[in-house]
Coordinates of C-alpha atoms and ligand atoms in Angstrom, one line a residue:
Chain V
X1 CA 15.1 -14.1 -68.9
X2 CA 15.9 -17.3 -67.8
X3 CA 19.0 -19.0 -66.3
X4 CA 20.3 -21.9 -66.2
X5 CA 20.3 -22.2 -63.1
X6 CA 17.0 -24.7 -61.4
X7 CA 15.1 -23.3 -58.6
X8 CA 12.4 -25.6 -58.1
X9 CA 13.3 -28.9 -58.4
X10 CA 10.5 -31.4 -57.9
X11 CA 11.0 -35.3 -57.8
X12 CA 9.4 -38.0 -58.7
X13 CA 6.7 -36.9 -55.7
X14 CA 3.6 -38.8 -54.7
X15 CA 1.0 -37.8 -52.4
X16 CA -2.0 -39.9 -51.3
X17 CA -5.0 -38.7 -48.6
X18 CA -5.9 -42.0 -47.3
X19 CA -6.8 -43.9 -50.9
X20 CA -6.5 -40.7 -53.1
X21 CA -3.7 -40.4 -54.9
X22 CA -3.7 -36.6 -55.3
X23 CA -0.2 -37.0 -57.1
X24 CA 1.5 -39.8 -58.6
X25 CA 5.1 -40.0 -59.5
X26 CA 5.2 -36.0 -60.7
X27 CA 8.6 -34.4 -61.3
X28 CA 9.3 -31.1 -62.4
X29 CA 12.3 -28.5 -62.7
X30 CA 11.3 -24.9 -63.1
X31 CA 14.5 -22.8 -63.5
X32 CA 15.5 -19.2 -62.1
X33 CA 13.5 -16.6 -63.5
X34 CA 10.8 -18.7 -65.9
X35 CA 7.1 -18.5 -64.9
X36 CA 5.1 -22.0 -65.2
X37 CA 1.7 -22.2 -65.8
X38 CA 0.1 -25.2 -64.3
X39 CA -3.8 -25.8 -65.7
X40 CA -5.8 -29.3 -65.4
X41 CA -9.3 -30.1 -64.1
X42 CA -10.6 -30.1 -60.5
X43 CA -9.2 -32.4 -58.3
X44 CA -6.3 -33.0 -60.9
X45 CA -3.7 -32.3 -58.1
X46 CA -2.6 -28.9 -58.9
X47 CA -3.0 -27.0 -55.6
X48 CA -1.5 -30.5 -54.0
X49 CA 1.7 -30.0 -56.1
X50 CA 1.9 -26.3 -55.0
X51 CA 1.6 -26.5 -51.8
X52 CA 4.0 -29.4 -51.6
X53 CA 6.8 -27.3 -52.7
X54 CA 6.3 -24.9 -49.2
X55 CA 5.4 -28.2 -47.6
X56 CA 1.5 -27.2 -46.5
X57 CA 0.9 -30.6 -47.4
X58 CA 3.6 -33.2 -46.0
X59 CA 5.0 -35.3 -49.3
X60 CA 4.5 -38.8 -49.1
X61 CA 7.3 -39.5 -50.9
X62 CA 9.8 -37.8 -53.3
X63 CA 11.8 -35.2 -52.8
X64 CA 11.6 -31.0 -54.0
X65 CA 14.7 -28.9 -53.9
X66 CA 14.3 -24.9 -53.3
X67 CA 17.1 -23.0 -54.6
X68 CA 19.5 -26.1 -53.4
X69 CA 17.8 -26.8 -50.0
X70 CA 16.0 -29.7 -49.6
X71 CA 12.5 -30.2 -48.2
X72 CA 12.5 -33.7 -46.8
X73 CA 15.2 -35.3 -44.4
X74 CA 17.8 -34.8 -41.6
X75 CA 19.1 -31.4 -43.6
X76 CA 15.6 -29.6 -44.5
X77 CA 15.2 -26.2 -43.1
X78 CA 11.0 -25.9 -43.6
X79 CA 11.6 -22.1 -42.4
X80 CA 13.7 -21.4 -44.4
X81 CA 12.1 -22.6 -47.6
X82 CA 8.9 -21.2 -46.0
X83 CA 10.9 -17.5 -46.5
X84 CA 11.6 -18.1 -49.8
X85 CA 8.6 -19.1 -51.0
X86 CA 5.9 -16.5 -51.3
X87 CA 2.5 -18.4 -51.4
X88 CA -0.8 -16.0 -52.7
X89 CA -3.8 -18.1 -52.0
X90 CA -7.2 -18.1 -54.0
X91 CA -9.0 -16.9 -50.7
X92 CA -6.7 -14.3 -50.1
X93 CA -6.2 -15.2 -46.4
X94 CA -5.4 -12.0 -45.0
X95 CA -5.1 -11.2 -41.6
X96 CA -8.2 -9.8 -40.4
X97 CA -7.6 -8.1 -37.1
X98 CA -4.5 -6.1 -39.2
X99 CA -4.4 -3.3 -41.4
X100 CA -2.9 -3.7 -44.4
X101 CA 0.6 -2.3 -43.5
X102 CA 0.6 -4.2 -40.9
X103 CA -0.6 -7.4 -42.7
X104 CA 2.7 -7.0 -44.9
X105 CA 4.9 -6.2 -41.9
X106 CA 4.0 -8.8 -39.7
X107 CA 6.6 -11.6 -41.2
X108 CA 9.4 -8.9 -41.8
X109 CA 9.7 -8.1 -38.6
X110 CA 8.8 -11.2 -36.4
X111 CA 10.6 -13.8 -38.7
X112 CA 13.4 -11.6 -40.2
X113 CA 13.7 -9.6 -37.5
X114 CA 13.9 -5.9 -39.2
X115 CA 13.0 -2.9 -37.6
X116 CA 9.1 -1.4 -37.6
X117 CA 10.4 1.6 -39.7
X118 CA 12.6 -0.5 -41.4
X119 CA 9.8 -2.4 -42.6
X120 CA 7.0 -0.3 -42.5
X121 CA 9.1 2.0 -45.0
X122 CA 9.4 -1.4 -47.7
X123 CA 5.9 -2.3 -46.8
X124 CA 4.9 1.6 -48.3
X125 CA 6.8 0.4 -50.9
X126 CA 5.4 -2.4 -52.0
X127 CA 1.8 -1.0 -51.5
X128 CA 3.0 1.5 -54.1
X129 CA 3.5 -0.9 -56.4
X130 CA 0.6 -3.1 -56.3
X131 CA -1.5 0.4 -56.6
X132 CA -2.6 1.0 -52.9
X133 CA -0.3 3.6 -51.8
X134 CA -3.2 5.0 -50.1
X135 CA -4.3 2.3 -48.4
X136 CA -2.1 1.1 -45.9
X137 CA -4.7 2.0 -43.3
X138 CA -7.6 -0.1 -44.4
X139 CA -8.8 -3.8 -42.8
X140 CA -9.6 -6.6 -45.1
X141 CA -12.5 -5.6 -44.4
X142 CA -13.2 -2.9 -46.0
X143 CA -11.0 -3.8 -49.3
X144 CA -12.7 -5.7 -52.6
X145 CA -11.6 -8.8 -53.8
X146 CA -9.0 -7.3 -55.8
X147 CA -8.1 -5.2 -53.6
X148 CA -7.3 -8.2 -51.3
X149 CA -5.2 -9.7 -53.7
X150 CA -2.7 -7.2 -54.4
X151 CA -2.3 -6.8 -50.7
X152 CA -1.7 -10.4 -50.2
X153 CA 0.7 -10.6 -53.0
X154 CA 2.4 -7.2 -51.4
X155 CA 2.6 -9.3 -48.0
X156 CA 4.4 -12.3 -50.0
X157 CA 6.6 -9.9 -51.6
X158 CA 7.4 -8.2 -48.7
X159 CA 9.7 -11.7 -47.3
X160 CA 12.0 -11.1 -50.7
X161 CA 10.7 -15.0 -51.7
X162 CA 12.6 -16.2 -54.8
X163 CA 9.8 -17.8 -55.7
X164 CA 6.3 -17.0 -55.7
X165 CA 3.6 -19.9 -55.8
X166 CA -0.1 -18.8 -56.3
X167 CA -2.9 -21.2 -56.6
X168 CA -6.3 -19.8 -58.6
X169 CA -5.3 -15.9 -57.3
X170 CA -8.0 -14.5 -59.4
X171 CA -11.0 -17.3 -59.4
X172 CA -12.7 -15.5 -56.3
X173 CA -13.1 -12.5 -58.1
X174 CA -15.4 -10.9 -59.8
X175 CA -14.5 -9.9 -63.6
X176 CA -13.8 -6.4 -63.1
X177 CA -10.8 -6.9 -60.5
X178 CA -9.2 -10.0 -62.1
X179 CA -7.2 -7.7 -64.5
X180 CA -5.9 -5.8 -61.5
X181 CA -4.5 -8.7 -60.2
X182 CA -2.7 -10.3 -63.2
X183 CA -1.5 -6.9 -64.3
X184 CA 0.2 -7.3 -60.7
X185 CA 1.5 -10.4 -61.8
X186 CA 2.4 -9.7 -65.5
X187 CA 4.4 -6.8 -63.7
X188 CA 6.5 -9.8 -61.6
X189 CA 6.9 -11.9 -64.4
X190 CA 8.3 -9.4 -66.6
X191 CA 11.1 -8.1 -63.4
X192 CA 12.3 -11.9 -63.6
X193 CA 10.2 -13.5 -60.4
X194 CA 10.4 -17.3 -60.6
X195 CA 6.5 -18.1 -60.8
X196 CA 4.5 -20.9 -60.0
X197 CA 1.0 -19.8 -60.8
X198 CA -2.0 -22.3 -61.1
X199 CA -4.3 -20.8 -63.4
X200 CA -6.9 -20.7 -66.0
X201 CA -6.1 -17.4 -67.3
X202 CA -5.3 -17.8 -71.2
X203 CA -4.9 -13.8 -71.8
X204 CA -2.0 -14.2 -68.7
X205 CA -1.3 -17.9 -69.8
X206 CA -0.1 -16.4 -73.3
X207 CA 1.2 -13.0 -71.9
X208 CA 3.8 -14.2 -69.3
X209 CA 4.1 -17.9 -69.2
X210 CA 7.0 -19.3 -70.7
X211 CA 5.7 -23.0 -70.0
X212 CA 2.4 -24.3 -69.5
X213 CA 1.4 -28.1 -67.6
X214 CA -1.3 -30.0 -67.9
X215 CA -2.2 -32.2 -65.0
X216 CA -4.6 -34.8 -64.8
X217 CA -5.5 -37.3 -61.9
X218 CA -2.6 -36.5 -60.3
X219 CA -0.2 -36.3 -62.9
X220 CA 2.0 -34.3 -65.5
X221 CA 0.2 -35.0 -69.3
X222 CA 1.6 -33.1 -71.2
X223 CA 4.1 -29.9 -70.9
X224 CA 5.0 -26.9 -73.3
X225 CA 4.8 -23.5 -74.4
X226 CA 1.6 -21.9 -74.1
X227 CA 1.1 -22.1 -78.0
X228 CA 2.3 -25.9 -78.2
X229 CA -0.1 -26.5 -74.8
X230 CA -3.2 -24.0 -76.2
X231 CA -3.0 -24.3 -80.1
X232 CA -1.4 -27.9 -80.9
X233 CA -2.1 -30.1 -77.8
X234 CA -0.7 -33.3 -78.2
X235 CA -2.7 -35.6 -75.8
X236 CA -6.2 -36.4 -76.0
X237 CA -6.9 -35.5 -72.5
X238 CA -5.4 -32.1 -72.8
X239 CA -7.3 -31.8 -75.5
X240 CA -10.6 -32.4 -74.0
X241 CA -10.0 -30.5 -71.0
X242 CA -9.6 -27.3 -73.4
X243 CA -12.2 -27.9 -75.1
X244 CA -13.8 -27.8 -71.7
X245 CA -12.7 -24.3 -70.8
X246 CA -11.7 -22.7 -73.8
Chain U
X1 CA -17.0 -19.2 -55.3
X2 CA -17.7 -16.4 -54.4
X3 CA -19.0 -17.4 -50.9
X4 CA -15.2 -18.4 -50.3
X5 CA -14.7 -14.9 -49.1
X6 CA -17.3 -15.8 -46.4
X7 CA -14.3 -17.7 -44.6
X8 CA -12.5 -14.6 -43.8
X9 CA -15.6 -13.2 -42.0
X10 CA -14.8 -14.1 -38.3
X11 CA -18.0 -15.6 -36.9
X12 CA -19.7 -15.5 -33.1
X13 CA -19.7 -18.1 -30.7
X14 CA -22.1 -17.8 -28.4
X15 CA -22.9 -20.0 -25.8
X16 CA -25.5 -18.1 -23.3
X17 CA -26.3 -19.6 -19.8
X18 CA -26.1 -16.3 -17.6
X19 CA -28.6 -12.9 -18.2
X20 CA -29.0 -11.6 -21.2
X21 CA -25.9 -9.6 -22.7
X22 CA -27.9 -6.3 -23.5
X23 CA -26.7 -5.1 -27.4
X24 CA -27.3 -2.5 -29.4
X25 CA -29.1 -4.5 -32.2
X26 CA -32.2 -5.5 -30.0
X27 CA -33.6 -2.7 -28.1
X28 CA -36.3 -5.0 -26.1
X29 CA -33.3 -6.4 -24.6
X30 CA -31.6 -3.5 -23.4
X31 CA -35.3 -1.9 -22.3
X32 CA -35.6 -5.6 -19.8
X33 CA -32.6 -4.8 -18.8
X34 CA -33.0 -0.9 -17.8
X35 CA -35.9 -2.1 -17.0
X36 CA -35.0 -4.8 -14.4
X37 CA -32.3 -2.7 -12.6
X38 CA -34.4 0.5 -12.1
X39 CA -36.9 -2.2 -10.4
X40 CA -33.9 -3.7 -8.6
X41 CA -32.4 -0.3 -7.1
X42 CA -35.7 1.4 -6.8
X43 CA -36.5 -1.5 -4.4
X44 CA -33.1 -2.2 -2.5
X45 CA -33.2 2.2 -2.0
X46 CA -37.1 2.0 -0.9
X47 CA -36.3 -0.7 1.4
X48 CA -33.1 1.2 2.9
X49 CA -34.5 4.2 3.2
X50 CA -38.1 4.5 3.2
X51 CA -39.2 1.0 5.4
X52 CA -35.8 1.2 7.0
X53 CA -36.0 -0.9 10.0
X54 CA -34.5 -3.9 9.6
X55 CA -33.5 -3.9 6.4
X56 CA -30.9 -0.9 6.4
X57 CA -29.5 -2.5 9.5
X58 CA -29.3 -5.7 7.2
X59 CA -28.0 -4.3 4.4
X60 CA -25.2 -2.9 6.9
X61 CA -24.4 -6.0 7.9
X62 CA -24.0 -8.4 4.3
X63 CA -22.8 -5.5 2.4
X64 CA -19.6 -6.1 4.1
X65 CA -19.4 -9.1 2.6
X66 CA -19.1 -7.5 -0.8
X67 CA -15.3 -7.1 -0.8
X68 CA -14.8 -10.8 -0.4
X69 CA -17.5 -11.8 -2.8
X70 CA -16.1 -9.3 -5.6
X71 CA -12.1 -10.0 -4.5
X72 CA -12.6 -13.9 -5.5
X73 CA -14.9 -13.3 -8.6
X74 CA -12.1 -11.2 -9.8
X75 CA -9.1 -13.4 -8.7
X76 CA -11.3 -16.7 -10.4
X77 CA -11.8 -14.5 -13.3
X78 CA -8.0 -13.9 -13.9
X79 CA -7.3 -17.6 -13.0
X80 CA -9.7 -19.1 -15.1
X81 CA -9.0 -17.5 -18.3
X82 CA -5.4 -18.1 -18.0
X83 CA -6.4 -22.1 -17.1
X84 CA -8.9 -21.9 -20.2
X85 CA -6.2 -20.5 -22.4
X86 CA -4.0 -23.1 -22.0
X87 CA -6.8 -26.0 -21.7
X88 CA -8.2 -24.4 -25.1
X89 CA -4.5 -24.5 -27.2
X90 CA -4.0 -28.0 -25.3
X91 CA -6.6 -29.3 -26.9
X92 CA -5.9 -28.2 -30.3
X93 CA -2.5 -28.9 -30.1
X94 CA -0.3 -31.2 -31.9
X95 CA 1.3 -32.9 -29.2
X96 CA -1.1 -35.8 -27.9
X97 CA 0.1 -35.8 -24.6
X98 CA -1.0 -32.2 -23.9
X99 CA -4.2 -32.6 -25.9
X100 CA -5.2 -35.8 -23.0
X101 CA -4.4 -33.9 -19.9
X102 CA -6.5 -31.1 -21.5
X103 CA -9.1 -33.4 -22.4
X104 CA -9.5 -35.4 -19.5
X105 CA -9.2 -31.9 -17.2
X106 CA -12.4 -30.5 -19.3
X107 CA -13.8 -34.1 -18.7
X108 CA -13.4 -34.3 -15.6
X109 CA -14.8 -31.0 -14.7
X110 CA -17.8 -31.0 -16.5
X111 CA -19.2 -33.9 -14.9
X112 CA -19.0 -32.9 -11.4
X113 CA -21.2 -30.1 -10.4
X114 CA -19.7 -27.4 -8.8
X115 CA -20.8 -27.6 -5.5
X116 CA -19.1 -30.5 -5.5
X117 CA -16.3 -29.4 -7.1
X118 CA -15.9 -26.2 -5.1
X119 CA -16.0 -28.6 -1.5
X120 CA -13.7 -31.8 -2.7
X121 CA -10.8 -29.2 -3.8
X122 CA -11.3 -26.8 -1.3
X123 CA -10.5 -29.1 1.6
X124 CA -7.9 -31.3 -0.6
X125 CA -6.1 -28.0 -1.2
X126 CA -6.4 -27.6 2.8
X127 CA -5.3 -30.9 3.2
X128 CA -2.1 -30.7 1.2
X129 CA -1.0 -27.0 0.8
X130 CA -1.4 -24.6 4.0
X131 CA -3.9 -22.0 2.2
X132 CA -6.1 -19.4 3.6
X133 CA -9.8 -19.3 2.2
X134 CA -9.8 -17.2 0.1
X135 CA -6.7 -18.1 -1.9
X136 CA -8.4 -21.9 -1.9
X137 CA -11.8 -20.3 -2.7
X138 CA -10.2 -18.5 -5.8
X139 CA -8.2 -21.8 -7.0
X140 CA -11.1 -23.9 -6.8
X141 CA -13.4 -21.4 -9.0
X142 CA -11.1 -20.9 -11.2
X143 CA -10.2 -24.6 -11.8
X144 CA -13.9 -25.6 -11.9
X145 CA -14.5 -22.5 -15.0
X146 CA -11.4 -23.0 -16.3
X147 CA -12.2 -26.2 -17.9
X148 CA -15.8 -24.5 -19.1
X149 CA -13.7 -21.7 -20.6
X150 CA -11.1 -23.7 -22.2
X151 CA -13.9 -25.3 -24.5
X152 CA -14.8 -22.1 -25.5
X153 CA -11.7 -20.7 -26.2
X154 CA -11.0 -24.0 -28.4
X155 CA -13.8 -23.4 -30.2
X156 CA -13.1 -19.8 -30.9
X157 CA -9.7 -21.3 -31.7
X158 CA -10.9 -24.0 -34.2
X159 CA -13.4 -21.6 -35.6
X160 CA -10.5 -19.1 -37.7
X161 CA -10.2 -20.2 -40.9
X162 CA -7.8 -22.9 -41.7
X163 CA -5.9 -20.6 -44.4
X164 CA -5.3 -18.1 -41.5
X165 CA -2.3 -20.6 -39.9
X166 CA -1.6 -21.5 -43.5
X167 CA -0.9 -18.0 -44.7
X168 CA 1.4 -17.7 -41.5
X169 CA 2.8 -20.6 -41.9
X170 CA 4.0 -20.0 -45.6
X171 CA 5.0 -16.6 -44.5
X172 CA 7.7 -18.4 -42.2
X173 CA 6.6 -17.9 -38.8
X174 CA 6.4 -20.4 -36.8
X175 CA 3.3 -22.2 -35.1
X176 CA 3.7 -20.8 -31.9
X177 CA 4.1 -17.0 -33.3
X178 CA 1.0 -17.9 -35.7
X179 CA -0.6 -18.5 -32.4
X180 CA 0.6 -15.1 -30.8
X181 CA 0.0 -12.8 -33.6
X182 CA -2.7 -14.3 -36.2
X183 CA -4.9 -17.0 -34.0
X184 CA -5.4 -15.8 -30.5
X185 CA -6.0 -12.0 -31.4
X186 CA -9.0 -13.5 -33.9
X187 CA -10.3 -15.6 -31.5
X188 CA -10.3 -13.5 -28.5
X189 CA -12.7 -11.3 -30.0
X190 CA -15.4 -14.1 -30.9
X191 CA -15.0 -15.4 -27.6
X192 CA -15.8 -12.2 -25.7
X193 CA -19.3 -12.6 -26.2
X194 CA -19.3 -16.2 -24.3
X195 CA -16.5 -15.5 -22.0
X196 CA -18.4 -12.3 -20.6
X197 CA -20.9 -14.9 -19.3
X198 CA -18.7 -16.9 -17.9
X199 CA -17.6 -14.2 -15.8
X200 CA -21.4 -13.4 -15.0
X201 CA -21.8 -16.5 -14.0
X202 CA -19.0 -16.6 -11.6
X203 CA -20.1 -13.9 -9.9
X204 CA -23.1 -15.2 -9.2
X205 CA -21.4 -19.1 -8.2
X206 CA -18.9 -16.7 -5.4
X207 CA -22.0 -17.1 -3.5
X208 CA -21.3 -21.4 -3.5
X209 CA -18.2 -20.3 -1.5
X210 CA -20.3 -19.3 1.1
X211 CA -20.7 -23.7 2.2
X212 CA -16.5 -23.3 2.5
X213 CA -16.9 -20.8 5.4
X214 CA -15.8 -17.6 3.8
X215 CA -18.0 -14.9 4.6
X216 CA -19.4 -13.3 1.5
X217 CA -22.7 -11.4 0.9
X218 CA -24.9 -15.0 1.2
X219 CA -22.9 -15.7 4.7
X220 CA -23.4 -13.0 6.2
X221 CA -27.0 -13.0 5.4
X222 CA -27.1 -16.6 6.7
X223 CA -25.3 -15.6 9.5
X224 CA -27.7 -12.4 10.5
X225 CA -30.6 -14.9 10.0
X226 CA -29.2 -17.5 12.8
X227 CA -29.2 -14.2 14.7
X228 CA -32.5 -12.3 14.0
X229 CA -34.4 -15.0 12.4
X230 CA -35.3 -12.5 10.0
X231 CA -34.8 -15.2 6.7
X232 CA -37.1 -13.5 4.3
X233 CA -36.1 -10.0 4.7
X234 CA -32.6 -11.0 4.5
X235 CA -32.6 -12.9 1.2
X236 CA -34.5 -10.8 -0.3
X237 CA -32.3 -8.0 0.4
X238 CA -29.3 -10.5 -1.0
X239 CA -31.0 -11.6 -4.1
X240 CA -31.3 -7.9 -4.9
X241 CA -27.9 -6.9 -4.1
X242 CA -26.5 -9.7 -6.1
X243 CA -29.4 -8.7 -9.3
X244 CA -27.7 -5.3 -9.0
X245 CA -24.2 -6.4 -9.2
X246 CA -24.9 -9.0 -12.3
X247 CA -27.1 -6.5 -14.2
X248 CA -24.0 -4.1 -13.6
X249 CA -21.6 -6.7 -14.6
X250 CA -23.2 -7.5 -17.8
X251 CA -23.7 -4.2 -19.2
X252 CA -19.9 -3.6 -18.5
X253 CA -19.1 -7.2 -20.5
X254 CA -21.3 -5.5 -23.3
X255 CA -19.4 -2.6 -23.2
X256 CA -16.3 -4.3 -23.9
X257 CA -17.7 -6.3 -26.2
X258 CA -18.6 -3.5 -28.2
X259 CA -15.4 -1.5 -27.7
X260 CA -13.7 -4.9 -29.5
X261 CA -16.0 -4.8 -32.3
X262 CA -15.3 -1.0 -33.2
X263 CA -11.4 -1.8 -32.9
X264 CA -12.4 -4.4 -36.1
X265 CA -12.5 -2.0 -38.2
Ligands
ATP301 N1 -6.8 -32.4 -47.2 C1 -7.3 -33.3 -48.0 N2 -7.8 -34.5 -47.6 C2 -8.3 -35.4 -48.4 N3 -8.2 -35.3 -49.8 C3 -7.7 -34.2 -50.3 C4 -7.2 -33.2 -49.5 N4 -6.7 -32.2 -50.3 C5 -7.0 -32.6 -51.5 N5 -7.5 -33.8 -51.6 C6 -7.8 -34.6 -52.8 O1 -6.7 -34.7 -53.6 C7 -7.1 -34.5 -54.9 C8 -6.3 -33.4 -55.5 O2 -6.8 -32.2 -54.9 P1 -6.3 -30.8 -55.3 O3 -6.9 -29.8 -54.4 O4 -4.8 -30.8 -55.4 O5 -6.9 -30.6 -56.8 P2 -6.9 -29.3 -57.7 O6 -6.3 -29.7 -59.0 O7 -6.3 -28.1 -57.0 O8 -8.4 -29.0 -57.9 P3 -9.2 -27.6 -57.9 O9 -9.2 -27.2 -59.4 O10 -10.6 -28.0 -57.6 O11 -8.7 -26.7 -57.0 C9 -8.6 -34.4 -55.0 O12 -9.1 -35.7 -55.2 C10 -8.9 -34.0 -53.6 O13 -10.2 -34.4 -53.3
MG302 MG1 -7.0 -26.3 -56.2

């Protein structure tokens, strides 16, 4: 499934907040189609390094390439990479006041400029998909967590990113609706969606990741396949931190 | 983790300083307030009709000032909204220049009272710009509330959820278009509640513009008093003519409100 061909293309980036050094010196190449798995403890950097690559957080140095275009300097387009990258957020962050049609159509039509029927129509679509054909009329509001989700991932979807970025999708959820979700996402992974997908899902991890990272303190331990990473870790600290969770 | 789902819950601001929005949650409230303006008409009617002489004669003569009081409560109203909505993203904005004139404006305001206010521009506008009274009167009201409403409409602004302009943001629209069609619309409708007042209030402060000379409902009562020396008769005829109005006002700013909150959902 995958290509040669590198999508994401992270170097050497640091990030500090005042004296934190949320990331130090992290590089990383995720190529067209693979699905990367990035796990660690709290605080270890992971949602830092995520949204770096759509540039919610402002590098302090480094550089990340999306599909060829840079991030930083005289040549970055931010919009651009902003339409490529589809970002699914651990608190969903739909809009409120919109129904979920309308929550998906929003970027469609203001930022690539199609037509309401246009992309109502692929909005329809992609409700379809993520199970809520018969939905398109509801607020956030009255939706469940999972519910939520899919929507959200339906609204990312619905910009034709190349790559899709989610940080903890299912650790608001209850339980029941965290299989929903991930089936979603299995579902992408599996149609060849470049994936970026902090998580500490093992059934998914082992499913659809074809690499999995371990971060600590702001940097990249220890990288592999989810059996090298899960069943013969290397480092001590990835060790430790499985032990933790597993 | 769970309670991160709280963020998408849109909450209130409410800053109260005018008469009590009736709602339909507290049912002593909206009793005071049928209450109060079945008192107030019953009375202003009684004294019209039944005692008649002087006050339907009085009522005559200040009702006519009605027009004028209502025409620059409504022109202020317009003005300062607009002023607060642009005081309000000022002061949230990235560029620091914009966020200083907006500061200092709401600064500025807030520590002059309004009498004040309402006299020093009135005649500096006459002074500089050729303006009738009432086109000054509106101005000045709406740049004295204008600073009060642009704090509330940055709070309403600051009070959406982070992630909201971050979901925009990474959807690729742009921070002005996140404004438009994710912020605002949010924040308009937890500011209705406070903004309603403001208006309330206002019409109730049309009476200061009475001290620039315009002849509202309090100026013509002043000016029938110079005449007939009746003062008590007269105010109290105005105070109930402007209860009426404000108890009127405030059930149609709950009515709105409400209409917002079924559009939610
Ligand atoms: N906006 C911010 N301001 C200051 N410090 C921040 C900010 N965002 C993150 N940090 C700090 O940067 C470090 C990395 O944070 P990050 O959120 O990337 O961790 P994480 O691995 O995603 O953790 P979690 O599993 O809890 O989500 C932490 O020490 C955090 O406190
Ligand atoms: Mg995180």
């Amino acid at each position: 499934m995958n290509s040669n061909k590198i999508m994401v293309d992270i170097q050497n980036v640091r990030k500090d907040f005042g004296t934190v050094k949320a990331l130090r010196k992290v590089s990383l190449q995720i190529h067209e189609g693979e699905v990367v798995l990035i796990i660690g403890p709290s605080g270890s950097g992971k949602s830092t390094l995520l949204r770096s690559v759509n540039r919610l957080e402002t590098l302090t140095s480094g550089q990340i390439f999306v599909d060829g275009d840079p991030l930083i300097g005289p040549k970055a387009d931010i919009r651009k990479i902003r339409e490529e990258t589809g970002m699914v957020f651990q608190s969903f962050n739909l809009f409120p006041h919109l129904n979920a049609l309308d929550n998906i159509c929003l970027a469609p039509i203001k930022v690539r400029k199609l037509s309401r029927t246009v992309a109502q129509e692929r909005a329809r679509k992609l409700l379809k998909r993520v199970g809520l054909g018969d939905r398109e009329n509801a607020y956030p509001g009255q939706l469940s967590g999972g519910q939520k989700q899919r929507v959200a991932i339906a609204r990312s979807l619905a910009m034709e990113p190349k790559v899709m970025l989610f940080d903890e999708p299912t650790s608001a959820l209850d339980p029941e609706m965290i299989k929903e979700v991930l089936d979603v996402m299995l579902d992408l992974a599996k149609e060849g969606m470049t994936m970026i997908v902090v998580s500490h899902e093992m059934g998914f991890a082992r499913a659809a990741a074809d690499r999995v990272v371990f971060m600590d303190e702001g940097e990249i331990v220890e990288m592999g396949t989810s059996q090298q990473i899960f069943d013969n870790p290397r480092e001590e600290r990835t060790m430790k931190f499985l032990k933790h969770i597993l | 983790m769970a309670s991160l789902n709280n963020h998408e819950e849109p909450r209130v601001i409410e800053i109260t300083d005018g008469v009590l929005l009736p709602t339909h949650g507290e049912r002593r409230i909206i009793d005071s307030w049928r209450l109060t303006l079945s008192i107030a008409i019953l009375g202003l009617l009684a004294m019209i009709f039944l005692v008649k002489d002087p006050y339907s004669q009085i009522f005559r003569v200040v009702i006519k000032g009605a027009p004028l009081t209502f025409g620059v409560t409504l022109g202020a109203i317009f003005g300062s909204v607009f002023l607060g909505l642009f005081t309000g993203i000022g002061q949230i904005a990235h560029v620091r220049l914009l966020q200083l004139i907006s500061g200092v404006y709401v600064e500025l305001i807030r520590g002059i009272p309004l009498l004040v206010q309402l006299i020093f521009i009135y005649f500096a506008l006459g002074k500089f710009f050729q303006l009738d009274g009432i086109p000054a009167a509106i101005i000045a009201l709406s740049i004295c509330y204008g600073a009060y409403q642009g704090e509330i409409f940055r709070a309403g602004i600051e009070a959406i959820p982070k992630g909201q302009m971050e979901a925009a943001l990474a959807l690729g629209l742009t921070r002005g278009q996140a404004m438009r069609y994710i912020i605002l619309p949010q924040t308009l409708r937890i500011v209705i509640p406070a903004i309603g007042n403001e208006f309330i209030a206002m019409l109730k402060d049309s009476s200061l513009v009475s001290v620039i000379a315009l002849r509202d409902i309090l100026r013509r009562g002043r000016e029938h008093v110079s005449r007939t020396f009746l003062s008590l008769e007269t105010y109290a005829l105005v105070a109930l003519i402007y209860l009426v109005f404000t108890l009127v006002l405030s059930k149609l700013v709950a009515m709105l409100e409400d209409r917002m909150k079924r559009h939610e959902q």
